[in-house]
Amino acid sequence: AVELVVEELDRDAAIAVVLRGGIIGDKKGVHLPDSDLRVELPTPKDLRDIELARELDVDMLGVSFVGSADDVRHVRALAPKIPIVAKIERLAALQEIRAILEEADGIMVARGDLGVEVALERLPMVQKDLIQEALRVGVFTITATEMLESMVTSSRPTRAEVADVANAILDGTDAVMLSAETAVGAYPIEAVEVMGRVASAVEGSEQYEKLPKVTFRDSEPTFSNAIALAAVRVADALSLSKIVCFTESGNTPRQISRYRPQAEIVALTPLVSTLRRMNALAHVRPYLVGRVDGLDAMIASASYFMLERGLSVMGEEVVFVAGIPPGTSRSTNLIKLHRVGEDVRI
């Protein structure tokens, strides 16, 4: 909003010339895009917030102003059981993005602050590059800031804002996020409805189906990753509308989501914390189900659940993905084509 050039430094002040003036308010952020900041992270306040997050069992922790993979590792050590979203809003983060992606569970393309440190004309391509790199690695992405900004005061968005939301989805983002529109805006419900309609329209379009698919990640040669790719390929080849997976940690639907199937991913879990965290993943519809013993009982129970909820019809062909033995985290090793309602035969 305001741009200054510092000409002189004092012990506790900076003397600057205003290049672009404007109105500023309390508690606003200050960027120093040409400076290598030496800040101790996490700060004492961060430590208190992380401790509270652990007590409350929050779904995710967003780490602001990440500059390196070490920033993510420090927070991970303090909250090892909470997924971490690295907010990419500094030029330093772009220069270290591959290392950051290897450490984080997800990233946020925080375009507001990032647009201060990166030339505005570069920002759209930076967004595309970040999303594609995250897809390749298998990390989920949230695209945020000013997506429907006019709806802070208006009941309808601009056409450009609608295109912006659509293009983020076509870039491959998992989630799109509203900020001021729902935090302080006059039309929060309408903003969410608009964003939902745009997302549904884009994901149901021919252009979305034609997007390039992510290839197998050679650096993750695991059973679960191979099963995820196989499930997507089978569902796409047979035009099946659902991939049903059982999960304890949420890892299986995350890997399936990465390959962006045309099918919907029905993720069944007995854990409320896993249920909540899966909502950020593209194409995933999570549901809470009771834990049952044995694979045949799991598939039979899932079939009954989907029929009862109206998620499927009798005889519908679906892909089931599971792990043997059941109930073991990160043990995905089985794929089964199944007609809902038929007796289970393994």
Coordinates of N, CA and C in Angstrom, one line a residue, residues 37 44 48 60 82 110 159 169 210 224 226-227 231 236 243 252 259 268-269 298 318 324 343:
L37 N 16.8 -10.7 6.5 CA 16.4 -10.4 7.9 C 17.0 -11.5 8.8
P44 N 9.1 -15.9 20.8 CA 8.5 -16.3 22.0 C 6.9 -16.4 21.9
R48 N 4.4 -19.8 22.4 CA 3.1 -19.8 23.2 C 2.0 -20.3 22.3
M60 N -4.3 -27.9 11.6 CA -3.0 -27.6 10.9 C -2.4 -26.3 11.5
I82 N 1.1 -32.4 14.3 CA 0.2 -31.5 13.6 C 0.7 -31.2 12.2
A110 N 0.6 -17.3 -0.7 CA 0.1 -16.1 -0.1 C 0.4 -14.9 -0.9
R159 N -15.8 -9.8 -12.7 CA -15.5 -10.9 -13.6 C -14.1 -11.3 -13.6
I169 N -7.6 -22.9 -9.9 CA -8.0 -24.3 -10.0 C -7.4 -25.0 -11.2
K210 N -8.6 -32.2 -19.2 CA -7.5 -32.2 -20.1 C -6.1 -31.8 -19.5
S224 N 2.2 -47.8 -1.3 CA 1.0 -46.9 -1.3 C 1.0 -45.9 -2.4
A226 N 2.4 -46.4 -5.4 CA 2.1 -47.2 -6.6 C 0.6 -47.5 -6.7
I227 N 0.0 -47.9 -5.6 CA -1.4 -48.3 -5.5 C -2.2 -47.0 -5.8
A231 N -4.8 -46.9 -8.9 CA -6.3 -46.7 -8.7 C -6.8 -45.6 -9.6
D236 N -9.9 -43.9 -14.3 CA -10.0 -43.1 -15.5 C -10.2 -44.0 -16.7
I243 N -13.4 -43.5 -6.2 CA -12.3 -44.3 -5.6 C -12.6 -44.2 -4.1
T252 N -3.2 -42.0 2.3 CA -3.6 -42.6 1.0 C -4.4 -41.7 0.2
Y259 N -2.6 -37.3 -7.9 CA -2.7 -37.7 -9.3 C -4.0 -37.2 -10.0
L268 N -12.7 -42.8 3.9 CA -13.4 -43.2 5.1 C -12.3 -43.4 6.2
T269 N -12.6 -42.8 7.3 CA -11.7 -42.9 8.4 C -12.4 -43.0 9.8
M298 N -14.7 -54.6 6.0 CA -14.5 -53.2 5.7 C -15.2 -52.8 4.4
V318 N -17.0 -49.4 -8.5 CA -16.1 -48.5 -7.8 C -14.7 -49.2 -7.6
I324 N -3.7 -54.0 4.1 CA -3.7 -55.3 4.9 C -2.4 -55.4 5.7
D343 N -21.5 -59.5 -2.8 CA -20.8 -60.2 -1.8 C -19.3 -59.9 -2.1

